CSV table of C-alpha atoms and ligand atoms in Angstrom, one decimal:
chain,number,residue,atom,x,y,z
A,1,UNK,CA,51.8,-22.3,-25.3
A,2,UNK,CA,50.8,-25.0,-22.8
A,3,UNK,CA,50.8,-28.6,-24.0
A,4,UNK,CA,47.8,-30.8,-23.9
A,5,UNK,CA,47.8,-33.7,-21.5
A,6,UNK,CA,50.1,-36.3,-22.8
A,7,UNK,CA,49.4,-39.8,-23.8
A,8,UNK,CA,51.9,-42.4,-25.0
A,9,UNK,CA,50.2,-44.6,-27.5
A,10,UNK,CA,52.4,-45.2,-30.4
A,11,UNK,CA,51.4,-46.7,-33.7
A,12,UNK,CA,53.2,-48.2,-36.6
A,13,UNK,CA,52.3,-47.7,-40.2
A,14,UNK,CA,53.7,-49.3,-43.3
A,15,UNK,CA,54.3,-52.9,-44.4
A,16,UNK,CA,57.5,-53.7,-42.7
A,17,UNK,CA,58.4,-57.3,-41.9
A,18,UNK,CA,58.7,-57.3,-38.1
A,19,UNK,CA,60.6,-60.6,-38.2
A,20,UNK,CA,63.5,-58.4,-39.6
A,21,UNK,CA,66.8,-59.8,-38.5
A,22,UNK,CA,67.9,-58.5,-35.1
A,23,UNK,CA,71.2,-56.7,-35.2
A,24,UNK,CA,73.9,-59.3,-34.7
A,25,UNK,CA,77.2,-58.3,-33.1
A,26,UNK,CA,76.1,-54.7,-32.6
A,27,UNK,CA,77.6,-52.9,-29.6
A,28,UNK,CA,78.7,-55.4,-27.0
A,29,UNK,CA,76.3,-54.3,-24.4
A,30,UNK,CA,73.4,-56.0,-22.5
A,31,UNK,CA,71.1,-53.5,-24.3
A,32,UNK,CA,72.1,-54.8,-27.7
A,33,UNK,CA,69.5,-54.2,-30.3
A,34,UNK,CA,67.8,-51.3,-28.5
A,35,UNK,CA,67.7,-47.6,-29.3
A,36,UNK,CA,66.8,-44.4,-27.6
A,37,UNK,CA,65.9,-41.4,-29.8
A,38,UNK,CA,65.6,-37.9,-28.5
A,39,UNK,CA,64.3,-35.1,-30.7
A,40,UNK,CA,64.8,-31.4,-30.6
A,41,UNK,CA,63.4,-28.8,-33.0
A,42,UNK,CA,60.5,-28.4,-35.3
A,43,UNK,CA,57.6,-30.7,-36.4
A,44,UNK,CA,59.7,-31.8,-39.4
A,45,UNK,CA,62.3,-33.1,-37.0
A,46,UNK,CA,59.6,-34.8,-35.0
A,47,UNK,CA,58.3,-36.5,-38.1
A,48,UNK,CA,61.8,-37.4,-39.3
A,49,UNK,CA,62.3,-39.1,-35.9
A,50,UNK,CA,59.2,-41.1,-36.5
A,51,UNK,CA,60.6,-42.3,-39.8
A,52,UNK,CA,64.1,-43.0,-38.3
A,53,UNK,CA,62.4,-45.1,-35.6
A,54,UNK,CA,60.6,-46.9,-38.3
A,55,UNK,CA,63.9,-47.7,-40.1
A,56,UNK,CA,65.4,-49.1,-36.9
A,57,UNK,CA,62.3,-51.1,-35.9
A,58,UNK,CA,62.3,-52.7,-39.4
A,59,UNK,CA,65.8,-53.8,-38.7
A,60,UNK,CA,64.7,-55.6,-35.5
A,61,UNK,CA,65.6,-52.9,-33.0
A,62,UNK,CA,63.4,-52.2,-30.0
A,63,UNK,CA,62.8,-48.6,-28.9
A,64,UNK,CA,63.5,-47.8,-25.2
A,65,UNK,CA,62.5,-44.9,-23.0
A,66,UNK,CA,65.9,-44.0,-21.5
A,67,UNK,CA,69.5,-43.7,-22.8
A,68,UNK,CA,70.6,-46.0,-19.9
A,69,UNK,CA,68.5,-48.8,-21.3
A,70,UNK,CA,69.8,-48.4,-24.9
A,71,UNK,CA,72.6,-49.8,-27.0
A,72,UNK,CA,72.2,-47.0,-29.6
A,73,UNK,CA,71.6,-43.5,-28.5
A,74,UNK,CA,70.4,-41.0,-31.2
A,75,UNK,CA,69.9,-37.3,-31.0
A,76,UNK,CA,67.9,-35.6,-33.7
A,77,UNK,CA,69.0,-32.1,-33.4
A,78,UNK,CA,68.1,-28.5,-34.1
A,79,UNK,CA,70.4,-25.6,-35.0
A,80,UNK,CA,67.9,-22.8,-35.7
A,81,UNK,CA,69.1,-20.6,-32.8
A,82,UNK,CA,72.4,-20.8,-30.8
A,83,UNK,CA,70.7,-22.0,-27.7
A,84,UNK,CA,69.1,-25.0,-29.5
A,85,UNK,CA,72.5,-26.0,-30.8
A,86,UNK,CA,74.2,-25.6,-27.4
A,87,UNK,CA,71.6,-27.8,-25.8
A,88,UNK,CA,72.7,-30.6,-28.1
A,89,UNK,CA,76.3,-30.4,-27.1
A,90,UNK,CA,75.5,-30.3,-23.4
A,91,UNK,CA,73.3,-33.4,-23.9
A,92,UNK,CA,76.1,-35.1,-25.8
A,93,UNK,CA,78.4,-34.2,-22.9
A,94,UNK,CA,76.1,-35.9,-20.4
A,95,UNK,CA,76.4,-39.1,-22.4
A,96,UNK,CA,80.1,-39.1,-22.8
A,97,UNK,CA,80.6,-41.8,-20.3
A,98,UNK,CA,78.1,-44.1,-22.0
A,99,UNK,CA,80.4,-44.7,-24.9
A,100,UNK,CA,82.9,-46.4,-22.6
A,101,UNK,CA,80.1,-48.7,-21.6
A,102,UNK,CA,79.9,-49.9,-25.2
A,103,UNK,CA,77.0,-47.7,-26.3
A,104,UNK,CA,76.9,-46.2,-29.7
A,105,UNK,CA,76.0,-42.5,-29.9
A,106,UNK,CA,74.7,-40.8,-33.1
A,107,UNK,CA,73.9,-37.2,-34.0
A,108,UNK,CA,71.2,-36.6,-36.6
A,109,UNK,CA,69.4,-33.6,-38.0
A,110,UNK,CA,70.4,-30.0,-38.4
A,111,UNK,CA,73.4,-29.7,-36.0
A,112,UNK,CA,74.8,-32.9,-37.7
A,113,UNK,CA,74.5,-31.3,-41.1
A,114,UNK,CA,75.8,-27.9,-39.9
A,115,UNK,CA,78.8,-29.2,-37.9
A,116,UNK,CA,79.6,-32.3,-40.0
A,117,UNK,CA,82.7,-34.1,-39.1
A,118,UNK,CA,83.7,-31.4,-36.6
A,119,UNK,CA,81.4,-33.2,-34.2
A,120,UNK,CA,83.9,-36.0,-34.0
A,121,UNK,CA,86.5,-33.5,-32.9
A,122,UNK,CA,84.2,-31.8,-30.3
A,123,UNK,CA,82.7,-35.0,-29.1
A,124,UNK,CA,84.9,-38.0,-30.1
A,125,UNK,CA,82.6,-40.4,-28.4
A,126,UNK,CA,80.1,-39.9,-31.3
A,127,UNK,CA,80.1,-42.6,-34.0
A,128,UNK,CA,77.4,-41.4,-36.4
A,129,UNK,CA,76.8,-38.0,-37.9
A,130,UNK,CA,73.9,-37.8,-40.4
A,131,UNK,CA,71.9,-34.8,-41.8
A,132,UNK,CA,68.3,-35.1,-42.9
A,133,UNK,CA,69.1,-34.8,-46.6
A,134,UNK,CA,70.9,-38.2,-46.2
A,135,UNK,CA,68.4,-40.1,-44.2
A,136,UNK,CA,67.5,-42.3,-47.1
A,137,UNK,CA,71.0,-43.8,-46.6
A,138,UNK,CA,70.3,-44.5,-42.9
A,139,UNK,CA,69.8,-48.3,-43.3
A,140,UNK,CA,73.2,-48.5,-45.0
A,141,UNK,CA,74.9,-46.3,-42.4
A,142,UNK,CA,73.4,-48.4,-39.6
A,143,UNK,CA,74.6,-51.6,-41.3
A,144,UNK,CA,78.1,-50.0,-41.3
A,145,UNK,CA,77.8,-49.3,-37.5
A,146,UNK,CA,76.6,-52.9,-36.9
A,147,UNK,CA,79.6,-54.2,-38.7
A,148,UNK,CA,81.9,-52.3,-36.2
A,149,UNK,CA,82.6,-49.1,-38.2
A,150,UNK,CA,83.1,-46.3,-35.6
A,151,UNK,CA,83.0,-43.2,-37.7
A,152,UNK,CA,80.0,-43.1,-40.1
A,153,UNK,CA,78.7,-40.0,-41.8
A,154,UNK,CA,75.8,-39.0,-44.2
A,155,UNK,CA,76.3,-35.4,-45.0
A,156,UNK,CA,75.3,-34.9,-48.7
A,157,UNK,CA,72.7,-32.3,-49.4
A,158,UNK,CA,72.7,-32.4,-53.2
A,159,UNK,CA,70.2,-35.2,-53.2
A,160,UNK,CA,67.2,-35.1,-55.5
A,161,UNK,CA,65.2,-37.4,-53.3
A,162,UNK,CA,63.0,-37.2,-50.3
A,163,UNK,CA,63.2,-39.5,-47.3
A,164,UNK,CA,60.5,-42.2,-47.5
A,165,UNK,CA,60.5,-45.4,-45.4
A,166,UNK,CA,58.6,-48.6,-45.7
A,167,UNK,CA,57.5,-48.1,-42.1
A,168,UNK,CA,57.0,-45.1,-39.9
A,169,UNK,CA,56.5,-45.2,-36.1
A,170,UNK,CA,53.9,-42.5,-35.6
A,171,UNK,CA,53.7,-41.0,-32.1
A,172,UNK,CA,50.2,-39.7,-32.2
A,173,UNK,CA,47.4,-42.3,-32.9
A,174,UNK,CA,45.0,-39.8,-34.4
A,175,UNK,CA,47.1,-37.2,-36.3
A,176,UNK,CA,49.6,-38.2,-38.8
A,177,UNK,CA,52.4,-35.9,-40.0
A,178,UNK,CA,53.4,-36.2,-43.6
A,179,UNK,CA,56.3,-34.3,-45.2
A,180,UNK,CA,55.4,-33.2,-48.7
A,181,UNK,CA,58.4,-31.0,-49.4
A,182,UNK,CA,61.8,-31.2,-47.9
A,183,UNK,CA,64.6,-28.5,-47.7
A,184,UNK,CA,64.2,-24.9,-48.6
A,185,UNK,CA,65.1,-22.8,-51.7
A,186,UNK,CA,64.5,-19.4,-50.0
A,187,UNK,CA,67.5,-17.5,-48.7
A,188,UNK,CA,66.4,-15.6,-45.6
A,189,UNK,CA,69.6,-14.0,-44.4
A,190,UNK,CA,69.3,-15.2,-40.8
A,191,UNK,CA,68.4,-18.8,-41.4
A,192,UNK,CA,70.4,-22.1,-41.3
A,193,UNK,CA,67.7,-24.3,-42.8
A,194,UNK,CA,68.7,-24.0,-46.5
A,195,UNK,CA,72.2,-25.3,-45.4
A,196,UNK,CA,71.0,-27.9,-42.9
A,197,UNK,CA,68.1,-29.3,-44.9
A,198,UNK,CA,69.4,-28.8,-48.4
A,199,UNK,CA,67.5,-27.7,-51.5
A,200,UNK,CA,63.8,-27.9,-51.9
A,201,UNK,CA,62.5,-31.3,-53.1
A,202,UNK,CA,58.8,-32.1,-53.4
A,203,UNK,CA,57.3,-35.5,-53.1
A,204,UNK,CA,55.1,-37.0,-55.9
A,205,UNK,CA,51.4,-36.2,-55.4
A,206,UNK,CA,50.4,-39.8,-56.2
A,207,UNK,CA,52.7,-41.2,-53.5
A,208,UNK,CA,51.4,-38.6,-51.0
A,209,UNK,CA,47.8,-39.6,-51.7
A,210,UNK,CA,48.6,-43.3,-51.6
A,211,UNK,CA,50.1,-42.8,-48.1
A,212,UNK,CA,47.1,-40.7,-47.0
A,213,UNK,CA,44.7,-43.5,-48.0
A,214,UNK,CA,46.8,-46.0,-46.0
A,215,UNK,CA,46.8,-43.6,-43.0
A,216,UNK,CA,43.0,-43.1,-43.2
A,217,UNK,CA,42.5,-46.9,-43.4
A,218,UNK,CA,44.6,-47.2,-40.2
A,219,UNK,CA,42.3,-44.7,-38.4
A,220,UNK,CA,44.2,-41.5,-38.6
A,221,UNK,CA,41.6,-38.8,-39.1
A,222,UNK,CA,43.8,-35.7,-39.0
A,223,UNK,CA,46.6,-35.3,-41.6
A,224,UNK,CA,49.2,-32.6,-41.2
A,225,UNK,CA,51.2,-31.8,-44.3
A,226,UNK,CA,54.7,-30.5,-43.5
A,227,UNK,CA,57.3,-28.5,-45.2
A,228,UNK,CA,59.5,-25.5,-44.3
A,229,UNK,CA,57.7,-23.7,-47.1
A,230,UNK,CA,54.9,-26.2,-47.5
A,231,UNK,CA,52.9,-24.0,-50.0
A,232,UNK,CA,55.9,-23.9,-52.3
A,233,UNK,CA,55.1,-27.5,-53.2
A,234,UNK,CA,55.8,-28.4,-56.8
A,235,UNK,CA,54.4,-31.7,-57.9
A,236,UNK,CA,57.2,-33.5,-59.8
A,237,UNK,CA,54.8,-35.8,-61.7
A,238,UNK,CA,53.2,-34.9,-65.0
A,239,UNK,CA,50.0,-34.3,-63.1
A,240,UNK,CA,51.6,-31.1,-61.7
A,241,UNK,CA,49.1,-30.8,-58.9
A,242,UNK,CA,49.0,-27.4,-57.3
A,243,UNK,CA,49.3,-27.2,-53.5
A,244,UNK,CA,45.7,-26.1,-53.2
A,245,UNK,CA,44.6,-29.0,-55.4
A,246,UNK,CA,46.6,-31.4,-53.2
A,247,UNK,CA,44.9,-30.0,-50.1
A,248,UNK,CA,41.5,-30.7,-51.6
A,249,UNK,CA,42.6,-34.2,-52.8
A,250,UNK,CA,43.9,-35.1,-49.3
A,251,UNK,CA,40.6,-33.8,-47.7
A,252,UNK,CA,38.7,-35.9,-50.2
A,253,UNK,CA,40.2,-39.2,-49.0
A,254,UNK,CA,37.5,-41.2,-47.2
A,255,UNK,CA,38.2,-41.3,-43.4
A,256,UNK,CA,40.1,-38.0,-43.4
A,257,UNK,CA,38.3,-35.4,-41.2
A,258,UNK,CA,40.9,-32.7,-40.8
A,259,UNK,CA,43.8,-31.5,-43.0
A,260,UNK,CA,46.4,-29.1,-41.6
A,261,UNK,CA,49.5,-27.7,-43.3
A,262,UNK,CA,52.6,-25.8,-42.0
A,263,UNK,CA,54.6,-23.7,-42.6
A,264,UNK,CA,53.4,-21.4,-45.3
A,265,UNK,CA,55.7,-18.8,-46.9
A,266,UNK,CA,53.8,-15.5,-47.6
A,267,UNK,CA,55.3,-15.0,-51.1
A,268,UNK,CA,53.8,-18.4,-52.2
A,269,UNK,CA,50.5,-18.0,-50.4
A,270,UNK,CA,48.1,-17.8,-53.3
A,271,UNK,CA,44.3,-17.1,-53.5
A,272,UNK,CA,43.5,-20.7,-54.5
A,273,UNK,CA,44.7,-21.9,-51.1
A,274,UNK,CA,42.2,-19.6,-49.3
A,275,UNK,CA,39.5,-20.7,-51.8
A,276,UNK,CA,40.3,-24.4,-51.0
A,277,UNK,CA,39.9,-23.7,-47.3
A,278,UNK,CA,36.6,-21.9,-47.9
A,279,UNK,CA,35.2,-24.6,-50.1
A,280,UNK,CA,36.3,-27.6,-48.0
A,281,UNK,CA,35.4,-27.6,-44.2
A,282,UNK,CA,37.8,-30.5,-43.7
A,283,UNK,CA,40.7,-28.2,-44.4
A,284,UNK,CA,41.4,-26.6,-40.9
A,285,UNK,CA,40.6,-22.9,-40.5
A,286,UNK,CA,44.2,-22.1,-39.5
A,287,UNK,CA,47.1,-20.6,-41.4
A,288,UNK,CA,50.6,-20.2,-39.9
A,289,UNK,CA,52.0,-17.3,-41.9
A,290,UNK,CA,55.4,-16.1,-40.5
A,291,UNK,CA,56.0,-12.4,-41.1
A,292,UNK,CA,59.3,-12.0,-39.1
A,293,UNK,CA,59.0,-8.2,-38.9
A,294,UNK,CA,56.5,-5.4,-39.5
A,295,UNK,CA,59.1,-3.2,-41.1
A,296,UNK,CA,59.7,-3.4,-44.9
A,297,UNK,CA,63.2,-2.1,-44.3
A,298,UNK,CA,64.0,-5.0,-42.0
A,299,UNK,CA,62.2,-7.5,-44.2
A,300,UNK,CA,64.5,-6.5,-47.1
A,301,UNK,CA,67.6,-7.0,-44.9
A,302,UNK,CA,66.2,-10.4,-43.9
A,303,UNK,CA,65.7,-11.2,-47.7
A,304,UNK,CA,62.1,-12.2,-47.0
A,305,UNK,CA,61.0,-11.4,-50.6
A,306,UNK,CA,57.8,-9.4,-49.6
A,307,UNK,CA,57.0,-6.0,-48.3
A,308,UNK,CA,54.8,-5.2,-45.3
A,309,UNK,CA,52.1,-4.1,-47.8
A,310,UNK,CA,52.3,-7.3,-49.8
A,311,UNK,CA,52.0,-9.3,-46.6
A,312,UNK,CA,49.0,-7.4,-45.4
A,313,UNK,CA,47.3,-8.1,-48.8
A,314,UNK,CA,47.7,-11.8,-48.0
A,315,UNK,CA,46.1,-11.2,-44.6
A,316,UNK,CA,43.2,-9.3,-46.1
A,317,UNK,CA,42.7,-12.2,-48.6
A,318,UNK,CA,42.6,-14.7,-45.7
A,319,UNK,CA,40.3,-12.5,-43.6
A,320,UNK,CA,38.1,-11.8,-46.5
A,321,UNK,CA,36.4,-15.2,-46.7
A,322,UNK,CA,33.3,-16.5,-44.9
A,323,UNK,CA,35.2,-19.0,-42.6
A,324,UNK,CA,36.9,-17.4,-39.6
A,325,UNK,CA,40.4,-18.5,-40.4
A,326,UNK,CA,42.8,-18.2,-37.5
A,327,UNK,CA,46.2,-16.8,-38.3
A,328,UNK,CA,49.4,-17.3,-36.4
A,329,UNK,CA,52.9,-16.0,-37.1
A,330,UNK,CA,56.6,-16.0,-36.2
A,331,UNK,CA,58.5,-12.8,-35.3
A,332,UNK,CA,62.2,-12.2,-34.8
A,333,UNK,CA,63.2,-9.1,-32.7
A,334,UNK,CA,66.6,-7.5,-32.6
A,335,UNK,CA,67.6,-8.3,-36.2
A,336,UNK,CA,70.9,-6.3,-36.9
A,337,UNK,CA,70.0,-2.7,-37.6
A,338,UNK,CA,66.4,-3.0,-36.3
A,339,UNK,CA,65.7,0.5,-35.1
A,340,UNK,CA,63.1,1.4,-32.4
A,341,UNK,CA,60.9,2.7,-35.2
A,342,UNK,CA,61.1,-0.7,-37.0
A,343,UNK,CA,60.2,-2.4,-33.8
A,344,UNK,CA,57.2,0.0,-33.4
A,345,UNK,CA,56.0,-1.1,-36.9
A,346,UNK,CA,56.1,-4.7,-35.7
A,347,UNK,CA,53.9,-3.8,-32.7
A,348,UNK,CA,51.5,-1.9,-35.0
A,349,UNK,CA,51.3,-5.0,-37.2
A,350,UNK,CA,50.2,-7.1,-34.1
A,351,UNK,CA,47.5,-4.5,-33.3
A,352,UNK,CA,46.4,-4.5,-36.9
A,353,UNK,CA,46.3,-8.3,-37.6
A,354,UNK,CA,45.4,-9.4,-34.1
A,355,UNK,CA,47.0,-12.9,-34.5
A,356,UNK,CA,45.5,-15.8,-32.8
A,357,UNK,CA,48.9,-16.9,-31.7
A,358,UNK,CA,52.5,-15.9,-32.0
A,359,UNK,CA,56.0,-17.5,-31.8
A,360,UNK,CA,58.6,-14.8,-31.1
A,361,UNK,CA,62.4,-15.1,-30.9
A,362,UNK,CA,65.4,-12.9,-30.2
A,363,UNK,CA,67.6,-12.8,-33.3
A,364,UNK,CA,70.4,-15.3,-32.9
A,365,UNK,CA,73.4,-15.1,-35.2
A,366,UNK,CA,74.0,-18.4,-37.0
A,367,UNK,CA,77.1,-19.8,-38.7
A,368,UNK,CA,77.3,-19.4,-42.6
A,369,UNK,CA,74.3,-17.1,-42.8
A,370,UNK,CA,74.6,-13.7,-44.5
A,371,UNK,CA,73.3,-11.8,-41.5
A,372,UNK,CA,76.1,-13.0,-39.4
A,373,UNK,CA,78.4,-10.3,-40.9
A,374,UNK,CA,75.9,-7.5,-40.8
A,375,UNK,CA,76.7,-4.4,-38.8
A,376,UNK,CA,74.6,-2.8,-36.0
A,377,UNK,CA,74.1,-5.8,-33.8
A,378,UNK,CA,71.4,-5.2,-31.2
A,379,UNK,CA,72.6,-5.7,-27.6
A,380,UNK,CA,71.2,-8.7,-25.8
A,381,UNK,CA,69.4,-6.7,-23.1
A,382,UNK,CA,67.7,-4.6,-25.8
A,383,UNK,CA,66.6,-7.8,-27.6
A,384,UNK,CA,65.1,-9.1,-24.4
A,385,UNK,CA,63.4,-5.8,-23.7
A,386,UNK,CA,61.7,-5.8,-27.2
A,387,UNK,CA,60.8,-9.5,-26.8
A,388,UNK,CA,59.1,-8.8,-23.5
A,389,UNK,CA,57.1,-5.8,-24.9
A,390,UNK,CA,56.1,-7.8,-27.9
A,391,UNK,CA,54.9,-10.8,-25.9
A,392,UNK,CA,53.0,-8.6,-23.4
A,393,UNK,CA,51.2,-6.9,-26.3
A,394,UNK,CA,50.3,-10.3,-27.8
A,395,UNK,CA,49.2,-11.7,-24.5
A,396,UNK,CA,46.6,-8.9,-24.3
A,397,UNK,CA,45.5,-9.5,-27.8
A,398,UNK,CA,45.0,-13.2,-27.2
A,399,UNK,CA,43.2,-12.5,-23.9
A,400,UNK,CA,40.7,-10.3,-25.6
A,401,UNK,CA,40.3,-12.5,-28.6
A,402,UNK,CA,39.8,-15.7,-26.6
A,403,UNK,CA,37.4,-14.0,-24.1
A,404,UNK,CA,35.1,-13.2,-27.1
A,405,UNK,CA,34.8,-16.9,-27.7
A,406,UNK,CA,33.0,-17.6,-24.4
A,407,UNK,CA,29.6,-19.0,-25.2
A,408,UNK,CA,30.6,-20.4,-28.6
A,409,UNK,CA,30.7,-24.1,-29.4
A,410,UNK,CA,33.6,-25.7,-31.3
A,411,UNK,CA,34.4,-29.2,-32.6
A,412,UNK,CA,37.4,-30.6,-30.8
A,413,UNK,CA,39.5,-33.6,-31.7
A,414,UNK,CA,40.2,-35.2,-28.3
A,415,UNK,CA,43.8,-35.9,-27.9
A,416,UNK,CA,44.5,-35.9,-24.2
A,417,UNK,CA,43.1,-37.1,-20.9
A,418,UNK,CA,44.0,-35.5,-17.6
A,419,UNK,CA,44.8,-37.4,-14.5
A,420,UNK,CA,42.0,-35.3,-13.0
A,421,UNK,CA,38.7,-37.0,-13.3
A,422,UNK,CA,36.5,-36.0,-16.3
A,423,UNK,CA,39.1,-33.6,-17.7
A,424,UNK,CA,40.0,-33.9,-21.4
A,425,UNK,CA,41.8,-31.8,-24.0
A,426,UNK,CA,42.1,-31.4,-27.7
A,427,UNK,CA,42.3,-28.9,-30.5
A,428,UNK,CA,39.7,-26.9,-32.5
A,429,UNK,CA,40.0,-26.7,-36.2
A,430,UNK,CA,41.5,-23.2,-35.6
A,431,UNK,CA,44.2,-24.9,-33.6
A,432,UNK,CA,43.1,-23.5,-30.2
A,433,UNK,CA,43.8,-25.8,-27.3
A,434,UNK,CA,40.6,-26.6,-25.4
A,435,UNK,CA,40.5,-28.1,-21.9
A,436,UNK,CA,37.1,-29.4,-21.1
A,437,UNK,CA,35.0,-31.5,-18.8
A,438,UNK,CA,33.0,-34.6,-19.9
A,439,UNK,CA,31.2,-37.4,-18.1
A,440,UNK,CA,32.0,-39.8,-21.0
A,441,UNK,CA,34.5,-42.6,-20.4
A,442,UNK,CA,36.2,-43.0,-23.8
A,443,UNK,CA,36.8,-39.9,-25.8
A,444,UNK,CA,40.4,-40.1,-27.1
A,445,UNK,CA,40.5,-39.8,-30.9
A,446,UNK,CA,36.8,-38.8,-31.2
A,447,UNK,CA,35.4,-35.4,-32.3
A,448,UNK,CA,33.2,-33.7,-29.8
A,449,UNK,CA,31.3,-30.4,-29.5
A,450,UNK,CA,32.7,-28.2,-26.7
A,451,UNK,CA,31.0,-25.1,-25.4
A,452,UNK,CA,33.4,-22.5,-24.2
A,453,UNK,CA,32.8,-21.4,-20.6
A,454,UNK,CA,36.1,-19.5,-20.0
A,455,UNK,CA,39.3,-18.5,-21.6
A,456,UNK,CA,43.0,-17.7,-20.9
A,457,UNK,CA,45.4,-16.1,-23.4
A,458,UNK,CA,46.6,-19.6,-24.5
A,459,UNK,CA,43.6,-21.9,-24.2
A,460,UNK,CA,39.9,-22.3,-23.9
A,461,UNK,CA,38.1,-23.9,-21.1
A,462,UNK,CA,34.8,-25.6,-21.8
A,463,UNK,CA,32.3,-28.4,-21.4
A,464,UNK,CA,31.3,-31.2,-23.7
A,465,UNK,CA,27.9,-30.7,-25.1
A,466,UNK,CA,26.1,-33.9,-26.1
B,501,SAH,N1,60.3,-22.1,-42.8
B,501,SAH,C1,59.6,-21.3,-41.8
B,501,SAH,C2,60.2,-21.3,-40.5
B,501,SAH,C3,61.6,-21.7,-40.2
B,501,SAH,S1,62.3,-21.7,-38.6
B,501,SAH,C4,59.5,-19.9,-42.4
B,501,SAH,O1,60.1,-19.5,-43.3
B,501,SAH,O2,58.7,-19.1,-41.8
B,501,SAH,C5,61.0,-21.2,-37.5
B,501,SAH,C6,61.2,-19.8,-37.1
B,501,SAH,O3,62.4,-19.6,-36.3
B,501,SAH,C7,61.3,-18.7,-38.2
B,501,SAH,O4,60.1,-18.4,-38.7
B,501,SAH,C8,62.0,-17.6,-37.5
B,501,SAH,O5,61.0,-16.7,-36.8
B,501,SAH,C9,62.8,-18.3,-36.4
B,501,SAH,N2,64.3,-18.2,-36.7
B,501,SAH,C10,64.9,-18.7,-37.8
B,501,SAH,N3,66.2,-18.4,-37.7
B,501,SAH,C11,66.4,-17.6,-36.6
B,501,SAH,C12,67.5,-16.9,-36.1
B,501,SAH,N4,68.7,-17.0,-36.7
B,501,SAH,N5,67.3,-16.2,-34.9
B,501,SAH,C13,66.1,-16.2,-34.4
B,501,SAH,N6,65.0,-16.8,-34.9
B,501,SAH,C14,65.2,-17.5,-36.0
B,502,SF4,FE1,64.5,-20.4,-43.2
B,502,SF4,FE2,63.5,-18.6,-44.8
B,502,SF4,FE3,63.6,-21.1,-45.6
B,502,SF4,FE4,61.9,-20.4,-43.7
B,502,SF4,S1,61.8,-19.7,-45.8
B,502,SF4,S2,63.3,-22.2,-43.7
B,502,SF4,S3,63.1,-18.8,-42.6
B,502,SF4,S4,65.3,-19.7,-45.3
B,503,F3S,FE1,65.6,-26.7,-36.2
B,503,F3S,FE2,66.3,-27.9,-38.4
B,503,F3S,FE3,63.7,-27.7,-37.8
B,503,F3S,S1,67.2,-26.1,-37.6
B,503,F3S,S2,63.7,-25.7,-36.7
B,503,F3S,S3,65.2,-28.8,-36.7
B,503,F3S,S4,64.6,-27.5,-39.8
């Protein structure tokens, strides 16, 4: 999917004391007290990086735009597919020479958790290895680095706690991410996340709502609730707020105009969530409901805990309400043992559901996962062939779907401004990217009505209607 035009306004939230002591004898470099942070992976990683940046800023560090300008170089990594993990090691290789210049290099996130101390063997120039389930220890680990310790790790995953910081450096000035549940207790046979992010832990509903109120006061109008299985949320407080109730409570906070949530697991997707969306227009009309395969046989091998029929019941529930809720999904092709007939079932599912958008992947065998040892691996060329067919089919579906929207008018939260004059971009409630023209001078962060004049498979083209 194409990205909207970028902007680089950053914002800090929280009550940190910015006079925080600058790191003293940390790394004998001219860039002392500065950090560079690059993030790979999913939105949860993006948001973790916002919190990690907050931890460092609170300690008096300054964030810089290039590794060259930094004393501390951090990579927040992803291990979901082999290619993602390889990218991390090639990036680390590029910065090998930096260590000899006195820079400190750290690996965070899912590759850190997955590879653990082996990273020190593979890349001895690395000084910090810390997985997301240990981030609450980051201040302590950073203090150890500052005092000259060269091999520091945070690799526990048995923690009961979630990672909260006094201060978070949010990258987007209008939309705030907020993790409500960390880790994952599902056991999909292909997936590293339960190992890299640890067991499921939900954050207390009162603390979530307190943060939402603060965010709204700071001017964030769109709140995006995050979790690998966000709808498996279990309020640990006596209030025991259900996920659907939490959505309604977040939407009810004055100043909040949009609430999004991702990713939903089909097995925990209950009727009350759809009812909440129907009842409260501030909850966006978009559900990301990864199916992974259209074949019950493959779903069983994937340990996805639902059949195709059960999944389709959830789709019918979502499509059965008065609001036109957009549905997107994730699909893996070439899972071990996936026959041509299984793949055909996945194509039939696309034709039946007509998803608004799709993220599709070739199966990638991952360390420690049960599917690693499964027979009947699908050859790489065959995976590529299936992926291309799937993506072609979906492109046609999106082309037809989006073409039907020409003439309609949508509310768009303006989040990007093009270099080209009078060109803006933003997202509809249904999460469609809209590029549009407007004669107005200042639109960033505002909600505007956009009439659709054209469409591509991945975006809408339109004009601002005043
Ligand atoms: N928690 C979410 C998504 C997790 S990762 C869920 O359960 O749906 C995002 C997507 O990456 C998954 O939905 C899946 O489609 C894909 N993915 C995960 N592991 C993979 C693997 N080993 N090979 C290929 N794709 C994978
Ligand atoms: Fe991975 Fe499955 Fe958990 Fe999603 S639900 S993070 S795919 S184990
Ligand atoms: Fe990647 Fe970890 Fe997210 S493996 S997709 S960064 S949870």
